Short mmCIF file of C-alpha atoms in Angstrom, two decimals:
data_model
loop_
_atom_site.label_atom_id
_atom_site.label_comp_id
_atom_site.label_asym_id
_atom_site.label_seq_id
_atom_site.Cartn_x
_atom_site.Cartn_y
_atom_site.Cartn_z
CA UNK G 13 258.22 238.25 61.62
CA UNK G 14 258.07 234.90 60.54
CA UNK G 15 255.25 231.44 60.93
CA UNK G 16 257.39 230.68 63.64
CA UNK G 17 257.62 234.19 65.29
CA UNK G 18 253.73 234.90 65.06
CA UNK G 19 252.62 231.26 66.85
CA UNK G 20 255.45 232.19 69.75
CA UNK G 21 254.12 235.57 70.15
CA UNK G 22 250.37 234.13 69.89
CA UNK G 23 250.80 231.86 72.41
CA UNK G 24 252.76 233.71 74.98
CA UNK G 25 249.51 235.54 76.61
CA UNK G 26 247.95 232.10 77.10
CA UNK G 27 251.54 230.78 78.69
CA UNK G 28 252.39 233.72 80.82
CA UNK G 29 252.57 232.35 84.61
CA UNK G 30 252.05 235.77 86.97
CA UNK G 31 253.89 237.95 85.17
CA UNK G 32 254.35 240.01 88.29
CA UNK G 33 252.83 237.55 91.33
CA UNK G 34 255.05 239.46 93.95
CA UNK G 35 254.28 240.75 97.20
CA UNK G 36 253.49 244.53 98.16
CA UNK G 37 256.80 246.14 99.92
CA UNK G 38 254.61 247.37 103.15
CA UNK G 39 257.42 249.75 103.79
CA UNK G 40 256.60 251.48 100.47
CA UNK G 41 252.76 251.67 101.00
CA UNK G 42 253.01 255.15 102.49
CA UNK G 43 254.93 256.46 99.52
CA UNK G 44 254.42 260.57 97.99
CA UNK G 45 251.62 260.53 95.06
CA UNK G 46 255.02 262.43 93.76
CA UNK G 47 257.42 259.88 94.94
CA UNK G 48 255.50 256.97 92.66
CA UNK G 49 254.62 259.53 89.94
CA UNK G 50 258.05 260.98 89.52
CA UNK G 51 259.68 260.16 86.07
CA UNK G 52 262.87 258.40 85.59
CA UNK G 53 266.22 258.97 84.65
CA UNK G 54 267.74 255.61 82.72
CA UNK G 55 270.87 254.55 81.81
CA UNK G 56 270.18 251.62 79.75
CA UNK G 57 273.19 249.36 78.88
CA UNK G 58 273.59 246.65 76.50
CA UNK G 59 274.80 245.55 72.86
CA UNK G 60 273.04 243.54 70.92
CA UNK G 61 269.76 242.80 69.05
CA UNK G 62 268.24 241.13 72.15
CA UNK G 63 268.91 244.85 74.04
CA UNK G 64 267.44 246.60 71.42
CA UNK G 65 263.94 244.85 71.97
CA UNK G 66 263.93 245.34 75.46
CA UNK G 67 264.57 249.31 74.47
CA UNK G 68 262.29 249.73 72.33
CA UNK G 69 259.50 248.77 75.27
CA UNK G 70 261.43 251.30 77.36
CA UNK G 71 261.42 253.85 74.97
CA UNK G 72 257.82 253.47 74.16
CA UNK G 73 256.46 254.22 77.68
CA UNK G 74 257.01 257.93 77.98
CA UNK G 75 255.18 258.09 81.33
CA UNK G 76 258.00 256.18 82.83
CA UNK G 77 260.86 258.15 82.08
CA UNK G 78 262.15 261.71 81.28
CA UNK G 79 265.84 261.35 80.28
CA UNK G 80 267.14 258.01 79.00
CA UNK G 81 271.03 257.52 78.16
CA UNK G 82 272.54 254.81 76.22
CA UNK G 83 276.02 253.41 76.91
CA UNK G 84 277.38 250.76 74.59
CA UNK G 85 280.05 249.79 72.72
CA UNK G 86 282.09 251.79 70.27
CA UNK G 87 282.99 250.93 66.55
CA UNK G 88 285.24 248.12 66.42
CA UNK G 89 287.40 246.78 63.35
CA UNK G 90 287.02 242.65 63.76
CA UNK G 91 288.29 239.79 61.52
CA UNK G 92 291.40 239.19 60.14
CA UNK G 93 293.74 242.45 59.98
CA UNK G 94 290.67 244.25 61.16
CA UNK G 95 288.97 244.08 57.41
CA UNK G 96 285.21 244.26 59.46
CA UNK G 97 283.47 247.09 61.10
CA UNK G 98 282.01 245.53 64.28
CA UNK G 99 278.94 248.12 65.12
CA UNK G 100 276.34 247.60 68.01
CA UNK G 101 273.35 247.06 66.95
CA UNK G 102 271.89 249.17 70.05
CA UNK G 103 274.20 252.35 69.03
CA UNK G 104 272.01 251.92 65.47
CA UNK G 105 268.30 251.51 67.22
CA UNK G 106 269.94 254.51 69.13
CA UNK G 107 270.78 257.04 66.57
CA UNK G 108 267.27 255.82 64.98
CA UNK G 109 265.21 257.26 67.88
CA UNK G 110 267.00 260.55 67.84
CA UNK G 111 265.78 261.52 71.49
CA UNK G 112 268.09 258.88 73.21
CA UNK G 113 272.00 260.64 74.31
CA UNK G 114 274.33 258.24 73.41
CA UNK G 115 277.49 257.09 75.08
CA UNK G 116 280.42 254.82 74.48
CA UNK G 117 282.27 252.35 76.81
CA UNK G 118 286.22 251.78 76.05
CA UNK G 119 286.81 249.04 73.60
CA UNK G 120 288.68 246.79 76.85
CA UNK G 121 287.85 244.73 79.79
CA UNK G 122 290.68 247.07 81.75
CA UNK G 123 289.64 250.40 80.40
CA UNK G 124 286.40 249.78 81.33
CA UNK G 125 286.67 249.17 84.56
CA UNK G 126 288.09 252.48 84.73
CA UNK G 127 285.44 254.07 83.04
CA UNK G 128 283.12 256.97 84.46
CA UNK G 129 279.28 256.73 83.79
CA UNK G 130 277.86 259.81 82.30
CA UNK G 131 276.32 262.51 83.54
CA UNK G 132 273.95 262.88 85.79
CA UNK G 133 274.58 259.18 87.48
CA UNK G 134 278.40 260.27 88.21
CA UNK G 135 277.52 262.69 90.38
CA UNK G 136 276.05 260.24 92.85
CA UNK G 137 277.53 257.41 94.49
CA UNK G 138 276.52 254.58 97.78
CA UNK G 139 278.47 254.38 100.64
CA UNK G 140 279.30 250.92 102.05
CA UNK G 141 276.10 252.67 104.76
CA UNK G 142 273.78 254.47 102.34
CA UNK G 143 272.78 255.95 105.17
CA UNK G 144 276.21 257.79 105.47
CA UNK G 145 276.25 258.91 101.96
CA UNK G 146 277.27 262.51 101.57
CA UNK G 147 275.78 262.76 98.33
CA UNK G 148 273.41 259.54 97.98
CA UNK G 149 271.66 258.63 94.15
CA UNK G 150 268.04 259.50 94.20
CA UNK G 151 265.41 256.95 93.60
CA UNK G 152 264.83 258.20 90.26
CA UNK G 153 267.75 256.73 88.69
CA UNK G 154 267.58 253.50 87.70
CA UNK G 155 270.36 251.72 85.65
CA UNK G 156 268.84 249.05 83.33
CA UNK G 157 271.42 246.05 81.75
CA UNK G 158 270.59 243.71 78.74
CA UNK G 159 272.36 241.67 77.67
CA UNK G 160 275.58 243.77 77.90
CA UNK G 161 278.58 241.58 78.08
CA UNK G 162 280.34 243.30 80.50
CA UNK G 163 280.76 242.84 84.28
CA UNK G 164 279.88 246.25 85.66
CA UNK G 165 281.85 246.95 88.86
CA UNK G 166 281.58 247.50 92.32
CA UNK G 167 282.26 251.15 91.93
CA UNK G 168 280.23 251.79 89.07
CA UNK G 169 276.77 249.75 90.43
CA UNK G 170 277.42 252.70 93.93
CA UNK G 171 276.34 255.59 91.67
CA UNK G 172 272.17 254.06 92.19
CA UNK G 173 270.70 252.88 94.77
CA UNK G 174 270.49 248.95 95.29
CA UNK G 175 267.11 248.69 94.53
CA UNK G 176 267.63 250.78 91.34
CA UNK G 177 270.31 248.78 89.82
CA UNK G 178 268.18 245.99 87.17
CA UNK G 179 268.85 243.29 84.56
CA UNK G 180 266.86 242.32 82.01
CA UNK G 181 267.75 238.21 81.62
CA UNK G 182 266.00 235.97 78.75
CA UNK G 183 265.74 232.78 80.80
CA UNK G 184 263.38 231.89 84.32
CA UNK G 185 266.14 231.89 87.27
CA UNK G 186 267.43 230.47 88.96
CA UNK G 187 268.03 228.15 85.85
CA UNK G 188 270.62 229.34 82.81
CA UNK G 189 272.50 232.03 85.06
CA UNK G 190 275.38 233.11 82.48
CA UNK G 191 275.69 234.82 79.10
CA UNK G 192 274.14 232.15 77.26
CA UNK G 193 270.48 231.38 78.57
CA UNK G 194 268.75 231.20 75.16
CA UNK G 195 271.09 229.26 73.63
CA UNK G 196 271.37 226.78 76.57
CA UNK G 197 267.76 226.45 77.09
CA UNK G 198 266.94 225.31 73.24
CA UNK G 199 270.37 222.57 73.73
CA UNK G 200 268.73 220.96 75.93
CA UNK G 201 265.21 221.15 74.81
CA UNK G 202 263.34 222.90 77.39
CA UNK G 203 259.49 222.83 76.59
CA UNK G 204 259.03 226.26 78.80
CA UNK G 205 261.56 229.43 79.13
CA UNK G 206 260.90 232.87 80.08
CA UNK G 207 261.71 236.30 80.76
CA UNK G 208 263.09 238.11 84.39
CA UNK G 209 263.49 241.97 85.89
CA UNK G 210 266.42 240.92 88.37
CA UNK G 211 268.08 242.87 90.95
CA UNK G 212 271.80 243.13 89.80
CA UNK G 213 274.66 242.19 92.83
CA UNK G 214 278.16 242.79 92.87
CA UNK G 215 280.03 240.33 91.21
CA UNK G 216 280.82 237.27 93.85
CA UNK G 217 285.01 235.37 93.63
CA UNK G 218 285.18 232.39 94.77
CA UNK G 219 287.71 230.16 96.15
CA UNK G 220 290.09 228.23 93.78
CA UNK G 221 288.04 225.14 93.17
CA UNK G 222 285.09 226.02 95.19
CA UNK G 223 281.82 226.68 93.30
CA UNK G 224 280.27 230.13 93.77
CA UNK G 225 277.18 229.90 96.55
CA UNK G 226 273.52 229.70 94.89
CA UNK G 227 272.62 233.01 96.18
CA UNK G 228 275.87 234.97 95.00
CA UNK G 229 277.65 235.76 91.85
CA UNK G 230 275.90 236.90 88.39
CA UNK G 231 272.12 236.63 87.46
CA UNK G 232 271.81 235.78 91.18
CA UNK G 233 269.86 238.33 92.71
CA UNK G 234 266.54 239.51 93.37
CA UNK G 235 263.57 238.86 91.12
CA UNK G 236 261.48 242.15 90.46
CA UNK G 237 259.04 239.90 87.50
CA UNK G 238 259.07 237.20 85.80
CA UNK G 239 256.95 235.41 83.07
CA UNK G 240 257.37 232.02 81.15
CA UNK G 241 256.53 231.46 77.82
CA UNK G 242 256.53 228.33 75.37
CA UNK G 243 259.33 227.36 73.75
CA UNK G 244 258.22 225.32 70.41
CA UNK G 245 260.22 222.26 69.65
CA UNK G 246 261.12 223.87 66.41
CA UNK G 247 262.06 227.14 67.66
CA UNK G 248 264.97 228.76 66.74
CA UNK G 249 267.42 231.01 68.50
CA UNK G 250 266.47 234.45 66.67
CA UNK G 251 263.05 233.83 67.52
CA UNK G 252 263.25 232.77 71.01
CA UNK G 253 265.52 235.99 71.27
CA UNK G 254 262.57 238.45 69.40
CA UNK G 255 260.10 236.61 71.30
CA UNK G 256 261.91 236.65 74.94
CA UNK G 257 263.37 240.60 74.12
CA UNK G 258 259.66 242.33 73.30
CA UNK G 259 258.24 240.30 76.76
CA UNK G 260 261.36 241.40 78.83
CA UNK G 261 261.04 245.12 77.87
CA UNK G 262 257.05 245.09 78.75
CA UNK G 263 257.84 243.41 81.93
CA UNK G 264 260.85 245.83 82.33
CA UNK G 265 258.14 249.06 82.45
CA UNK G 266 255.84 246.95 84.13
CA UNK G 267 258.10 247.21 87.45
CA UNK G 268 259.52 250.54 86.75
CA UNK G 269 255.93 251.84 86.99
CA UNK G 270 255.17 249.32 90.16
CA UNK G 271 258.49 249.62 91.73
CA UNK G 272 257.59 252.07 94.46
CA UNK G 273 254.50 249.36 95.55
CA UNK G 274 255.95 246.10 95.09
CA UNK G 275 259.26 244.51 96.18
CA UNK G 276 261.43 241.81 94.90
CA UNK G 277 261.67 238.38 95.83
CA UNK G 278 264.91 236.01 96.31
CA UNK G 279 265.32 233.29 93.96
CA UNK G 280 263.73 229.78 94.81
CA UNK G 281 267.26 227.87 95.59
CA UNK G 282 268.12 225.34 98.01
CA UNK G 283 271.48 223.72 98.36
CA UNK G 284 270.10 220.65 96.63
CA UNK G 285 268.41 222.17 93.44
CA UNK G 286 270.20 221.00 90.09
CA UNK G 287 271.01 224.73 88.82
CA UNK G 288 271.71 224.54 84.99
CA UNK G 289 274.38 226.99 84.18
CA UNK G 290 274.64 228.66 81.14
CA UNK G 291 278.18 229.73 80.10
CA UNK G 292 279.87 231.44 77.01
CA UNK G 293 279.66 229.47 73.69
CA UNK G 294 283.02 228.23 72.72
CA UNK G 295 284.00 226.83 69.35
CA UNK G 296 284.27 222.86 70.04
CA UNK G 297 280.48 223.50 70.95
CA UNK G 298 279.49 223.27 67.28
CA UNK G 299 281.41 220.27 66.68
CA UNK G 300 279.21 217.27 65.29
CA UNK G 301 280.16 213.60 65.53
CA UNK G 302 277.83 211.27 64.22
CA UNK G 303 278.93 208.56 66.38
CA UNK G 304 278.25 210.50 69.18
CA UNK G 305 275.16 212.85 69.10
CA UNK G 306 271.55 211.75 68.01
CA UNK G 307 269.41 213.24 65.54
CA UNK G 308 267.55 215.54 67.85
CA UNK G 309 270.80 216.43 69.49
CA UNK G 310 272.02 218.01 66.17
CA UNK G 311 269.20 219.76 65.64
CA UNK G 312 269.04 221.16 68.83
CA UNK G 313 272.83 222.18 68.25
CA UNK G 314 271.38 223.78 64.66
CA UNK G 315 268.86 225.94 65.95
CA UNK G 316 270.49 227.41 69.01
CA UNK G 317 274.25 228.02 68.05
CA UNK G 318 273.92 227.53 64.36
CA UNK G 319 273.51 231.29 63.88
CA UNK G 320 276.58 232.03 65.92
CA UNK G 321 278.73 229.27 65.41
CA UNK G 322 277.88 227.06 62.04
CA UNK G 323 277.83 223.01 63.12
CA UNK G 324 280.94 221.89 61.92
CA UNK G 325 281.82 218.35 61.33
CA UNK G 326 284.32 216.24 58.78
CA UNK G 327 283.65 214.50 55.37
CA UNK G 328 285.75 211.64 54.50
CA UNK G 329 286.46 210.30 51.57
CA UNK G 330 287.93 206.70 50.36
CA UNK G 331 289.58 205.94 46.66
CA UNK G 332 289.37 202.75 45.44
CA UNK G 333 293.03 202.58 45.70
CA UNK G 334 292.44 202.57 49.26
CA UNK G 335 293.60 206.33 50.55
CA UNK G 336 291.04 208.81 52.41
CA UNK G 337 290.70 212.19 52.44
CA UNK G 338 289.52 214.03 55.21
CA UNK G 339 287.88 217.71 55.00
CA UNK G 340 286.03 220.12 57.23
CA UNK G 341 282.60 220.89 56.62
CA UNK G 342 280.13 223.14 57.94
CA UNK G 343 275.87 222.29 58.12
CA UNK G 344 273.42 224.77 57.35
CA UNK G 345 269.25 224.18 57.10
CA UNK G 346 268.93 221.29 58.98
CA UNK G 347 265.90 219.17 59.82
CA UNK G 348 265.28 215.91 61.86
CA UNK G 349 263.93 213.47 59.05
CA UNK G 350 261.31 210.15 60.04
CA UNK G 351 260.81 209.39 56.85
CA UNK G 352 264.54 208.52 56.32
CA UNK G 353 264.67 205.85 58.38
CA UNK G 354 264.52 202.52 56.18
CA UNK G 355 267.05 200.59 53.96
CA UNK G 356 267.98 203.36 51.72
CA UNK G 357 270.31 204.40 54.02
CA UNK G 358 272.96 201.96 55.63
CA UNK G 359 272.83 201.82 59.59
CA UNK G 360 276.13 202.66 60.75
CA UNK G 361 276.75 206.23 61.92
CA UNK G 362 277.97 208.71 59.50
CA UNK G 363 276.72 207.16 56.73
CA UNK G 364 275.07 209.47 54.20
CA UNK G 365 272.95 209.99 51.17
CA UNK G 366 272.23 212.30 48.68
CA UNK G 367 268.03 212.08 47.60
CA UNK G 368 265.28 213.95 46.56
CA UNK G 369 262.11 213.01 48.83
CA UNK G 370 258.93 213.14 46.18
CA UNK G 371 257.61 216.26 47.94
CA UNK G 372 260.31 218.43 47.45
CA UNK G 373 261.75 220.28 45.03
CA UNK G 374 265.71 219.71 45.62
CA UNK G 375 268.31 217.09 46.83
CA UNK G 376 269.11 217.12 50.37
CA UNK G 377 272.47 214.56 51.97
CA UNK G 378 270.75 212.15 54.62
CA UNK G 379 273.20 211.62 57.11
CA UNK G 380 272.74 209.13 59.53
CA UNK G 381 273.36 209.54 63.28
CA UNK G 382 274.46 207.77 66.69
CA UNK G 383 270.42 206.54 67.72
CA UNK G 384 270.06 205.48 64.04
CA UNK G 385 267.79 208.47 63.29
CA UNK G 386 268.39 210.78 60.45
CA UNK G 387 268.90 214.24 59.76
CA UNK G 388 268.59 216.24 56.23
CA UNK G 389 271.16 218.70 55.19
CA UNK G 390 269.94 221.07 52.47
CA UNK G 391 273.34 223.40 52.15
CA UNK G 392 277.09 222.75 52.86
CA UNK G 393 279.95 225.23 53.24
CA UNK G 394 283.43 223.43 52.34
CA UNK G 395 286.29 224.94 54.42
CA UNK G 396 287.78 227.39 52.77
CA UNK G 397 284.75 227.75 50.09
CA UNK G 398 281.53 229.10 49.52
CA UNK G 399 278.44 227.49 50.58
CA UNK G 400 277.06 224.59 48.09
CA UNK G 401 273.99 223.21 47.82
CA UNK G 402 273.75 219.63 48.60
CA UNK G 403 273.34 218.25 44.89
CA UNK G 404 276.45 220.65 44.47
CA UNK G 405 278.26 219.44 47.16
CA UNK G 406 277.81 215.22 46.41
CA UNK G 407 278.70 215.86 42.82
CA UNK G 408 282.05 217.25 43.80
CA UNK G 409 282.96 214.79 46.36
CA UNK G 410 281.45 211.55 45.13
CA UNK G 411 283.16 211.16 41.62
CA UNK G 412 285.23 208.33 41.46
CA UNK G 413 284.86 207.84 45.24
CA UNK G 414 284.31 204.42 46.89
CA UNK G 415 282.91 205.81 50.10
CA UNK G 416 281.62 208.74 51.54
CA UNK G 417 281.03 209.47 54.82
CA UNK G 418 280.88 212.34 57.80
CA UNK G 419 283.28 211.41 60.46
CA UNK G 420 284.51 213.13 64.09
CA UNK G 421 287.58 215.07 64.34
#
């Protein structure tokens, strides 16, 4: 755990906002002393580092549960002609535990959907009337998503019970609904995120054109808990992620130990609230013109896709003789810089730099940016090179260069 890390986890117990603040389901009050002390059977789904957080809460809190299966995703080769091993991270924190049964979903969107849940949750399934169910899931089994990256089905969300069917999603809904919600919630420099236990719906189609109703669709249903938490303005995605994953798996077995005394509540949306999505990040997201973004925006970019997708921009550089070159870069450790912001560096956008501030120990390029602020670039990954460091890097493009500058696509 790093500086950063510690003051985010410091600070969240002084930030929480009712980490629970939901009513009491009256229709619940009159529950068995062995309907609310019964143990649990999980199936906890998900993928990634963000998951594994949120189990490791789970896994903890042995009064909760008494069988908990894993399902995630199977070896994959990756890259080009499949020369990486793509492993889940969760399948790892898995075989660590050693008390945890794992389970594998099929490498494809269409396989999966065709794909039976293990055992004991297959056994059960919801009629359209629960009611009618010949062979209805008991309240003890509770299927538990995070972060997952699949859409689970209508026919595989039957085998539990509606209220028994929960997400775990790092962001406080109705805002960032989508894949994305960390990432999306440091681009636009949110001051405050947070944590929810959701409900999980049926996944909603809309009409060609038509945007999906506020109360339907993904990340849309019920709340079960939620708590908010700072988000520094230096934060950075892998510790918004630790920070958000350990708070979302104590708030997940806060409600599986409440669940049979409180209810959830439907998300606070009206048909004129500005709902910030939070969709899939694509390539041209990491994209960086200087003509176009500000200092701040960059930054911002940096530390919530940088890890995911490096910010990639161009260098271009003139000959005396009046030719330019043009060559794809990519931006790693960057900072917003004050200090930068006299004559040393020329005005115009683009323009850069390569300095040594007094206080530190090595050369950083100073590029300048669309609001005339400045940001500092430490290392620099040519395309189709290693990473440099930024004394490196100028020595190799400057030479007998008139002009240097970074440039759009």
């Amino acid at each position: 755990m790093d500086e950063n890390e510690e003051r985010l986890g410091a600070r969240a117990g002084h930030h929480a906002t009712g980490s629970l603040g939901l009513r009491l389901e009256t229709t619940r009050r009159n529950a068995t002393h062995s309907e609310q002390t019964q143990k649990l059977k999980v199936l906890f789904m998900g993928r990634d580092e963000f998951s594994c957080l949120v189990l490791q809460e789970l896994h903890k809190a042995r009064d909760v549960w008494d069988e908990l299966v894993i399902a995630t995703n199977q070896d994959q080769r990756v890259g080009r002609r499949g020369g990486q091993l793509s492993v889940s991270p969760l399948k790892l924190m898995g075989e660590a535990l050693g008390d945890i049964r794992l389970e594998f979903i099929p490498p494809t969107k269409v396989e999966f959907k065709k794909w039976k849940l293990p055992t004991p949750f297959e056994s059960y399934a919801c009629a359209a009337d629960t009611a009618n169910s010949t062979n209805p899931p008991p309240q003890s089994h509770v299927l538990v998503t995070a972060s997952f990256g699949r859409i689970l089905t209508r026919k595989h969300l039957a085998h539990f019970q509606p209220t028994r069917r929960l997400n775990v999603h790092p962001s406080l809904l109705p805002q960032y609904r989508g894949p994305a919600p960390i990432q999306h919630a440091l681009l636009n420099g949110e001051s405050e995120t947070g944590v929810c236990v959701i409900e999980m719906l049926p996944s909603a189609k809309k009409a060609s054109g038509s945007p999906l109703p506020p109360k339907a669709g993904i990340d849309a249903g019920d709340i079960w808990a939620s708590k908010s938490l700072p988000q520094p303005g230096d934060a950075r995605f892998n510790q918004m992620r630790d920070v958000l994953g350990r708070e979302g798996g104590k708030l997940l077995v806060q409600v599986l130990r409440d669940m049979t005394k409180i209810a959830p509540v439907p998300q606070k949306v009206d048909e004129s609230s500005e709902i910030r999505p939070a969709p899939m990040i694509e390539l041209g997201d990491a994209h960086f013109d200087p003509k176009s973004f500000t200092a701040e925006e960059v930054y911002r970019r940096w530390r919530a896709i940088g890890h995911q997708r490096p910010i990639t921009t161009f260098v271009e550089v003139a000959s005396s003789d009046g030719s330019a070159t043009k060559r794809a870069v990519q931006l790693h450790d960057l900072q917003v810089r004050l200090d930068m912001l006299d004559d040393a560096l020329p005005l115009s956008p683009g323009s850069v730099i390569c300095a040594r501030p007094s206080n530190e120990p090595t050369k950083s390029l100073f590029i300048r940016c669309e609001d005339g602020g400045v940001i500092s670039v430490r290392d620099i990954k040519p395309e189709g090179k290693p990473i440099l460091d930024a004394r490196s890097f100028w020595n190799g493009v400057q030479g007998k260069h008139k002009e240097v500058r970074f440039v759009g696509v």
